[in-house]
Each structure stands twice: as structure tokens, then as C-alpha cells.
Short mmCIF file of C-alpha atoms and ligand atoms in Angstrom, two decimals:
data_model
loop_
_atom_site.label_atom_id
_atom_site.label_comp_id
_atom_site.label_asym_id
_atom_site.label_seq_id
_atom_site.Cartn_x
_atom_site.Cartn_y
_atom_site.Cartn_z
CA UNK M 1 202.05 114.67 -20.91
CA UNK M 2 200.34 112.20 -23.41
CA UNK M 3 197.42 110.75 -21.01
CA UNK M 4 194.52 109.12 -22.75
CA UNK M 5 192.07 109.01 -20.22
CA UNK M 6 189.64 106.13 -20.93
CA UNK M 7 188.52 104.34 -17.65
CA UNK M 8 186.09 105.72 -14.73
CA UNK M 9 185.78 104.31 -11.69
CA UNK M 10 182.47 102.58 -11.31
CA UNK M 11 180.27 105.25 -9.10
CA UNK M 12 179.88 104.21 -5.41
CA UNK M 13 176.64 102.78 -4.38
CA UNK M 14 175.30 101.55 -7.30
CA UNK M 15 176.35 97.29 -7.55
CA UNK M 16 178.18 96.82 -10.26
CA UNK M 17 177.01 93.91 -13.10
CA UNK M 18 178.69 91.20 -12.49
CA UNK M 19 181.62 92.00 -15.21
CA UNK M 20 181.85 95.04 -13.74
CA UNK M 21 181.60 98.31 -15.83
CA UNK M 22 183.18 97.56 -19.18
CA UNK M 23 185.19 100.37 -21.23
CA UNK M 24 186.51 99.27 -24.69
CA UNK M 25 189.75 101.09 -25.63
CA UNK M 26 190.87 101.39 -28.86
CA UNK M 27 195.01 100.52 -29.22
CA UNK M 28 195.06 100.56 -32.94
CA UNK M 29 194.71 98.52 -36.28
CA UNK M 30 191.26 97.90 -35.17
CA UNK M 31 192.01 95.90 -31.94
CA UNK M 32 190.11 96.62 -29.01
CA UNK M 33 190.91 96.40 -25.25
CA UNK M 34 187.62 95.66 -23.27
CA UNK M 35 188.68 97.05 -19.79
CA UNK M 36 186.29 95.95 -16.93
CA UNK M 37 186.28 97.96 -13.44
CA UNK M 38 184.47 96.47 -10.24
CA UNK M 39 184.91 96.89 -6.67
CA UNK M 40 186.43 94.62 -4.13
CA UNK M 41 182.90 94.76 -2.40
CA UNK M 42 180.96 93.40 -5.76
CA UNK M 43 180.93 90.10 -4.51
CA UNK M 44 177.97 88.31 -5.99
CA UNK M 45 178.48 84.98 -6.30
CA UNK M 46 182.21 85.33 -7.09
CA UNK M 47 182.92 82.70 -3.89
CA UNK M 48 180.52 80.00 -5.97
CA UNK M 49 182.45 80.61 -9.09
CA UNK M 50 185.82 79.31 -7.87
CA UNK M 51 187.13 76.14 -8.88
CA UNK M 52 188.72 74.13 -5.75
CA UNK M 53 192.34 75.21 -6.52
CA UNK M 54 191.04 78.96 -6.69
CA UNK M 55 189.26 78.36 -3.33
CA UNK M 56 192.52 77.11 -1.64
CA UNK M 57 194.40 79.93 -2.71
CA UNK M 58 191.23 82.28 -1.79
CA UNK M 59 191.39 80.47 1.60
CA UNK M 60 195.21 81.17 2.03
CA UNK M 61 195.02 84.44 2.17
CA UNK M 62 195.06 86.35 4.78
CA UNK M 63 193.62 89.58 4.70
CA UNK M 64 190.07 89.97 3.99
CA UNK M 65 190.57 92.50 1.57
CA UNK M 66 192.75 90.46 -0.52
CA UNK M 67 190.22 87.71 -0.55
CA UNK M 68 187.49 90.16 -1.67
CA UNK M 69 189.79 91.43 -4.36
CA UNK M 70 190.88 87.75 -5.71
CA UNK M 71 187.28 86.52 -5.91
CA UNK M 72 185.66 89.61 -7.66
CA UNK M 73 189.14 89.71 -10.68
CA UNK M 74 187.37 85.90 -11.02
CA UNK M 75 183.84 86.73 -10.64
CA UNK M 76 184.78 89.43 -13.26
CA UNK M 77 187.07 87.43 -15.65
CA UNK M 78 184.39 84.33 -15.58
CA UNK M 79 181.29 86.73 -16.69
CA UNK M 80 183.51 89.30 -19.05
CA UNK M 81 184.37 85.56 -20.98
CA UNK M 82 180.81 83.97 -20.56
CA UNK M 83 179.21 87.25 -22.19
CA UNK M 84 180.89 86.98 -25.12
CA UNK M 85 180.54 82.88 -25.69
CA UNK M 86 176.94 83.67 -24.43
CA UNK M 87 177.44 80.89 -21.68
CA UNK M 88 176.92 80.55 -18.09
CA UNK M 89 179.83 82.11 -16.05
CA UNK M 90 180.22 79.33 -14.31
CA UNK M 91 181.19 76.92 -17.05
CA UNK M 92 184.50 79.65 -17.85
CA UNK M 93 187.99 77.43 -16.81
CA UNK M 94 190.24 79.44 -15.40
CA UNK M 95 194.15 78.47 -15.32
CA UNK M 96 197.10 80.19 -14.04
CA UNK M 97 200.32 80.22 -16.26
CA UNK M 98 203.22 81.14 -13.86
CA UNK M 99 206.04 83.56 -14.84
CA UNK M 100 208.88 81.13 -16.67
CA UNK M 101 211.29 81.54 -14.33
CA UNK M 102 208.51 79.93 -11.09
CA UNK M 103 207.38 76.81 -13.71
CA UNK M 104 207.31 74.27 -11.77
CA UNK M 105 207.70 75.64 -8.40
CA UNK M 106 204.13 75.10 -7.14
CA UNK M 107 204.09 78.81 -6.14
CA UNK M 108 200.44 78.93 -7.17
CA UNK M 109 200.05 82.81 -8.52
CA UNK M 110 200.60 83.29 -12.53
CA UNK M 111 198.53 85.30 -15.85
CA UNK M 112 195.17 83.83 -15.83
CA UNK M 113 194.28 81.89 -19.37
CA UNK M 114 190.94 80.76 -20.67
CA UNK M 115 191.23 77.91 -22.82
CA UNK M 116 189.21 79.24 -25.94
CA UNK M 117 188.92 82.58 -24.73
CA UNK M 118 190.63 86.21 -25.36
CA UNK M 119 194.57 85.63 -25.96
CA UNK M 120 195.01 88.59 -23.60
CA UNK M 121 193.92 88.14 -20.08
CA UNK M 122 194.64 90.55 -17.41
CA UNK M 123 193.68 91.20 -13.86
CA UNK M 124 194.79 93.87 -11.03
CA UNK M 125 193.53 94.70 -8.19
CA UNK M 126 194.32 97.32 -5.75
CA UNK M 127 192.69 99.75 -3.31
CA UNK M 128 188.94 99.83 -4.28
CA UNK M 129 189.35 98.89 -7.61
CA UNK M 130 189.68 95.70 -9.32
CA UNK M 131 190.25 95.43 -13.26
CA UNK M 132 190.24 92.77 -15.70
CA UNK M 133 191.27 93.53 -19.48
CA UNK M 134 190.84 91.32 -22.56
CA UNK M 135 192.04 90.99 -25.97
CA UNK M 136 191.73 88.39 -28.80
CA UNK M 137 194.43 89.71 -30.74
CA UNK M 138 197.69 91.00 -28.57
CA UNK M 139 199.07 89.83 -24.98
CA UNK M 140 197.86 92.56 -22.46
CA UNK M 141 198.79 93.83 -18.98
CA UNK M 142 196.61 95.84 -16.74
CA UNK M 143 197.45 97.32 -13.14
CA UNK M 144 196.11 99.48 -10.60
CA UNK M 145 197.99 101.36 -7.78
CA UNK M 146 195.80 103.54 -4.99
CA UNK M 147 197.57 106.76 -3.95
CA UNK M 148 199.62 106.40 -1.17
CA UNK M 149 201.72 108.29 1.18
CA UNK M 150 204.64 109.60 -0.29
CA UNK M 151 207.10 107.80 2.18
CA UNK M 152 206.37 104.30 0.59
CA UNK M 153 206.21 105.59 -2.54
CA UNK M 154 209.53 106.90 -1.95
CA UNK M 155 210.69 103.38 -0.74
CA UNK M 156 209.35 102.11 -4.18
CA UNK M 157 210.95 104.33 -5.98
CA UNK M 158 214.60 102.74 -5.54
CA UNK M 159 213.52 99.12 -6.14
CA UNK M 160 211.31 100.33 -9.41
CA UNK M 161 213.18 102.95 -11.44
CA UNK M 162 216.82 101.78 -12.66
CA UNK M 163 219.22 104.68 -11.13
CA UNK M 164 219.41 106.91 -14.48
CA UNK M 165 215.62 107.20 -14.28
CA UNK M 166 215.40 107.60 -11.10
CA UNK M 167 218.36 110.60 -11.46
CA UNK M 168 216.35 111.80 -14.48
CA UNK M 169 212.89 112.09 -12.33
CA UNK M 170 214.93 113.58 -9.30
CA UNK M 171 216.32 116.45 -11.68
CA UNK M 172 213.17 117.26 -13.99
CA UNK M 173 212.30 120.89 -13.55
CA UNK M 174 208.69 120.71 -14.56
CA UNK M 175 206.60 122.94 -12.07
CA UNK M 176 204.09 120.13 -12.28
CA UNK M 177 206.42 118.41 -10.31
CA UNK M 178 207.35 120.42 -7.89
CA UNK M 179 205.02 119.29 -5.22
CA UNK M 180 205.46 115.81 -3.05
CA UNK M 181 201.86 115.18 -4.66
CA UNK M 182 202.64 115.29 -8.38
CA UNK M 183 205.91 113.47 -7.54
CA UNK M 184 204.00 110.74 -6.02
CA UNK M 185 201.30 110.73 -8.84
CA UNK M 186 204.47 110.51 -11.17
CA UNK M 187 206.37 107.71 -9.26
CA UNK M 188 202.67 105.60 -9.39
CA UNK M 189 202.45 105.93 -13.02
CA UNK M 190 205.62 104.97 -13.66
CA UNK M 191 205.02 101.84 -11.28
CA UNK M 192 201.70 100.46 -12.63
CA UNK M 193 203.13 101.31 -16.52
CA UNK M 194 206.29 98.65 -15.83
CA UNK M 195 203.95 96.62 -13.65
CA UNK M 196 201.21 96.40 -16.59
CA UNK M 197 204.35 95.39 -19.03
CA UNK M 198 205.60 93.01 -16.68
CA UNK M 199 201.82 91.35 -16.40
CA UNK M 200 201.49 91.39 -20.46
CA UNK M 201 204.92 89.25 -20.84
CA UNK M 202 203.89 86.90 -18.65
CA UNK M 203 206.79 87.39 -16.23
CA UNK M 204 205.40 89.60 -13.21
CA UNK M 205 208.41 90.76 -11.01
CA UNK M 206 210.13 88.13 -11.42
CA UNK M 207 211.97 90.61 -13.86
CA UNK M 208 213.27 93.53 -11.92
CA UNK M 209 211.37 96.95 -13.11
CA UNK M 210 214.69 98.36 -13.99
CA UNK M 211 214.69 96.20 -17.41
CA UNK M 212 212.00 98.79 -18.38
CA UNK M 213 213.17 102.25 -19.43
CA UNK M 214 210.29 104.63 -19.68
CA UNK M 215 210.45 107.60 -21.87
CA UNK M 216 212.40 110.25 -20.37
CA UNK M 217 209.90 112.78 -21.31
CA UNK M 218 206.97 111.88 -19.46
CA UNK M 219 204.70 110.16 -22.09
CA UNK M 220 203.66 106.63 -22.21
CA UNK M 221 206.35 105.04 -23.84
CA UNK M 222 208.80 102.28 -23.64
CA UNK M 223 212.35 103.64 -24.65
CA UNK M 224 214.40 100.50 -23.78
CA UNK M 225 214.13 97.05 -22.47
CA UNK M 226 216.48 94.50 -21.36
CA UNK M 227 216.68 91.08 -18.77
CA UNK M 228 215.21 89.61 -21.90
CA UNK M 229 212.06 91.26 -22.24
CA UNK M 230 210.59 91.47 -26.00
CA UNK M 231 212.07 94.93 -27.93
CA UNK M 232 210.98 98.36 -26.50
CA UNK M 233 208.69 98.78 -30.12
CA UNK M 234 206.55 96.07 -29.49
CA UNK M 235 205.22 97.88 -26.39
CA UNK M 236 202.10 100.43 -26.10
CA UNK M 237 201.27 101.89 -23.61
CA UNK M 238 198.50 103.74 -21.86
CA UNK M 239 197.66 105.71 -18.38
CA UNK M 240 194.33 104.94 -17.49
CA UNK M 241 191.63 107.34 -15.79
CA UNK M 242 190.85 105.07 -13.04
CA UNK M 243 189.23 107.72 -11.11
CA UNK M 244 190.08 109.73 -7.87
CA UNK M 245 192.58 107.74 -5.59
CA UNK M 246 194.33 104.88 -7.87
CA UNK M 247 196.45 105.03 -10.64
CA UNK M 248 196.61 102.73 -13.54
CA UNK M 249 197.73 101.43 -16.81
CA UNK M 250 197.45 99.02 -19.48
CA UNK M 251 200.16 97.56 -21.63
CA UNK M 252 199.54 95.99 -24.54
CA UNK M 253 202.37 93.42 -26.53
CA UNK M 254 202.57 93.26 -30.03
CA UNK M 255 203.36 90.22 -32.24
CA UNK M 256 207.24 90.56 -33.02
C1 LIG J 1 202.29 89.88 -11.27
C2 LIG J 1 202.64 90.65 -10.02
C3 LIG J 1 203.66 91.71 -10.38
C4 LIG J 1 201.35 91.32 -9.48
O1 LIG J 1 201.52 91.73 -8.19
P1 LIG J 1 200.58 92.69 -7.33
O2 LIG J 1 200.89 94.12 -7.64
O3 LIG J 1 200.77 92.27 -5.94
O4 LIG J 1 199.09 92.38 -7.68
P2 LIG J 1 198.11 92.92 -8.81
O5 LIG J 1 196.80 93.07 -8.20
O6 LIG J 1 198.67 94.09 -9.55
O7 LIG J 1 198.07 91.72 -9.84
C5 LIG J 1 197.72 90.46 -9.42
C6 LIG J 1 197.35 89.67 -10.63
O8 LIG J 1 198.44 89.60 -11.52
C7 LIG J 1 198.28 88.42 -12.30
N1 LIG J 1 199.57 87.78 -12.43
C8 LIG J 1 200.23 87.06 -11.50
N2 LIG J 1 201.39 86.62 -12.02
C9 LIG J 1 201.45 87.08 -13.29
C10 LIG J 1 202.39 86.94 -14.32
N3 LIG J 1 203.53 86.26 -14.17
N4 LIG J 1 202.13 87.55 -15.51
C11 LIG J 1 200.99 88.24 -15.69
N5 LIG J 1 200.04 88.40 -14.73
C12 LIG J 1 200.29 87.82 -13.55
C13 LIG J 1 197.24 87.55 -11.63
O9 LIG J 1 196.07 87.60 -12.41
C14 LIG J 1 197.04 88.23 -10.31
O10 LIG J 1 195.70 88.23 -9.85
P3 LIG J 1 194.97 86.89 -9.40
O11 LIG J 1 195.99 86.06 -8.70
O12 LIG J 1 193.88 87.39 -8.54
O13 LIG J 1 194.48 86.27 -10.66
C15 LIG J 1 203.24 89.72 -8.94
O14 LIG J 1 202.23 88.85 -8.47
C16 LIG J 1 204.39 88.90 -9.45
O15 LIG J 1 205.46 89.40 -9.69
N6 LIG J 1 204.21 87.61 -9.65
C17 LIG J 1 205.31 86.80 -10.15
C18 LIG J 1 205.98 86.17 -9.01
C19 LIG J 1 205.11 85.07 -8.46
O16 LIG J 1 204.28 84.51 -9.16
N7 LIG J 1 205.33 84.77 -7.19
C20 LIG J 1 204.55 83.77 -6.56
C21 LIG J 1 203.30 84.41 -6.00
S1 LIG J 1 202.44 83.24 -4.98
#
């Protein structure tokens, strides 16, 4: 399968600086992907960095975790951004542009912009990582999965793959997919590649997963799109070497 392994997990015990561990992938024609990696537990001062409506949605949540992992993606976003302008993080607006389809809704949740800053922002966050990628030139999408047990993977499965991929995936005889493991391993990538394309258009789920048709063969590549995303070309894609227990990719959007 075509992997391009390009991201490590940031090693445990060491803090990370507050932009996190940065990893610039090459996607082509000379444009650059700067991929950052923290950890949920990299706090810093990401709670002094948030603006008032980040801190109500921060407050909101419930789950510690999830508070952790929403104030380190803006702890990371506000540095990555600062570094480059060579300003103080804390100066770096933040704004939320929801999917099309919630405009107007109040729901609160939507692709982060910078005003003046990279035209591609993108942040995930799951398990014990937390990524944020940036790009002047394209619209990106970035998102990380942890491994998890094969039962809610399997519960995925159905609401992500469109029923001739999911047929196709059943019936592939490749022995590296013969165990439960390298199914679920297959089922993640799959997820976080049509999440990460979701994220770069802008539209989250509120497109079902089944307008994305992967490449039947295995290799990072969008064969077909509908429910009005952009045309399958326009798409790259690329599994990420998050380290041992997540999954992710990145999904970059060319100009039409
Ligand atoms: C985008 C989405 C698929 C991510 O879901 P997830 O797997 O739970 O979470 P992830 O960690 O992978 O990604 C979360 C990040 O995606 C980004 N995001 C949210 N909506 C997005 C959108 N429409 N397009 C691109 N990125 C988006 C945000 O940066 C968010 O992190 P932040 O809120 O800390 O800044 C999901 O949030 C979604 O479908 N949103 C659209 C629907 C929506 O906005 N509902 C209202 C929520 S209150």
C-alpha cells in the first residue's frame, strides 16, 4: 500500500514547545504542509490564550479530556501562526467558519481561520495526540483516530464506508487483512482519510462519508466524490505515521 510515513509522535516525557513538534511535508509543486503534533497534556498557557468565546465553548465541555485537547489544538494553532509573523501568540485571532449547511445556526464548532494567516488551517485531536496543519497555498484537512476495539470500529464501519466499499473491504483477500487487527487498522485509515477531506472542504460530517469513494486498491486516493463535494482530482491524500496507537491523515484541496 502507498503509505508515506512523515509524522512521529512527539516522545513521552519530554514537554513539547509550545507548537508542538513541527514536521513539514512536502505535497508537491513546492507547497509545504507544516504538520504540528502535541499532547493533550502540553498545556502551557493554552487556557490564557483563549479568547472569551473559546473559553465558553472550553467551559461547555464536559469531559476533561476534551477540554485538554481543545485548548492545546489553540495553544498550538496560536504559536504555529505567531512563529511565522514573529509575534506574540497571544495577539493570533482565532475564528471558526462553520460547515455551510450550520451558517447561522449558532452551533459554535467550525474550520478555524486566521485572518492574515495560512489559507489552510487544520486541527484534530484524538487519543493522546493533537495536530494542527498549515498551508498558505491549498485548503487542508488533518485527523487523528486512536486504535480502538474492533467492535466500534465495526459500528463505524456502516455509517462511514458507502455499501460497495464496504462490500469491496469485506471481500479483499489480502493476507494483510486477514486478522481483526489489520481490518481495524484498515477501517481507521479509511475513517480519518474521508474525515481529513471532509475537514479540508470546510463541511465536517455534515456530508455523509459515503460521498467519498476511496481507491479500491488500498492507496491514498480519492476515486469518486459526490453530495457536492469538489471533483475526486482535486484531492491528495496522505496516511500519516502518527506513531504507535492512532491513525491519521491529511488531505490537502487543490484550486479547481
Ligand atoms: C469536523 C468534524 C468531522 C470533527 O469531528 P471530531 O472527529 O469529533 O473531532 P476532530 O478532533 O477530528 O476535529 C475537531 C476539529 O475539527 C475542526 N472542524 C470543526 N468543524 C469543521 C469543519 N466544518 N470543517 C473543517 N474543520 C472543522 C475544528 O478545528 C475542530 O477542533 P476545535 O473545535 O478544537 O478547533 C465534526 O466536528 C463535524 O462534522 N462538524 C460539523 C458539524 C458541526 O459543526 N456540528 C456542530 C458541532 S458543535
Amino acid at each position: 500500500m502507498d503509505t508515506r510515513p512523515v509524522l512521529r509522535l512527539p516522545r513521552a516525557g519530554r514537554p513539547d514547545p509550545p507548537a508542538g513538534r513541527a514536521t513539514a511535508v512536502s505535497v508537491g509543486d513546492d507547497v509545504v504542509v507544516e504538520i504540528h503534533a502535541a499532547r493533550p497534556a502540553d498545556g502551557g498557557d493554552a487556557l490564557m490564550l483563549l479568547d472569551d468565546a473559546e473559553r465558553r465553548r472550553h467551559d461547555r465541555l464536559r469531559r476533561e479530556v476534551d477540554r485538554a485537547r481543545f485548548a492545546v489544538g489553540r495553544r498550538v494553532l496560536r504559536h504555529a501562526v505567531a512563529e511565522r509573523h514573529g509575534v506574540a501568540a497571544r495577539t493570533i485571532e482565532v475564528r471558526t467558519a462553520p460547515a455551510p449547511a450550520l451558517a447561522g445556526a449558532g452551533a459554535g464548532g467550525g474550520r478555524p481561520v486566521v485572518p492574515g494567516g495560512p489559507r489552510g488551517i487544520s486541527i484534530a485531536h484524538g487519543g493522546q495526540l493533537v495536530l494542527v496543519a498549515l498551508c498558505d497555498v491549498h485548503a487542508v484537512g488533518v485527523d487523528v483516530e486512536p486504535l480502538a476495539s474492533s467492535a466500534s470500529i465495526e459500528a463505524v464501519a456502516t455509517t462511514l464506508l458507502g455499501p460497495a466499499e464496504h462490500a469491496a473491504l469485506r471481500a479483499r483477500t489480502d493476507p494483510e487483512l486477514g486478522t481483526g487487527c489489520s481490518r481495524q487498522l484498515e477501517l481507521l485509515r479509511a475513517w480519518t482519510r474521508k474525515e481529513a477531506i471532509l475537514k479540508a472542504v470546510g463541511v465536517g460530517l455534515t456530508v455523509p462519508p459515503e460521498a467519498i469513494v476511496l481507491a479500491r486498491d488500498g492507496a491514498p486516493r480519492v476515486a469518486a466524490t459526490s453530495g457536492g463535494l469538489p471533483e475526486a482530482r482535486r484531492f491528495a491524500l496522505w496516511d500519516l505515521d502518527a506513531g504507535p496507537g492512532h491513525v491519521a491523515a491529511l488531505a490537502v484541496l487543490r484550486d479547481g
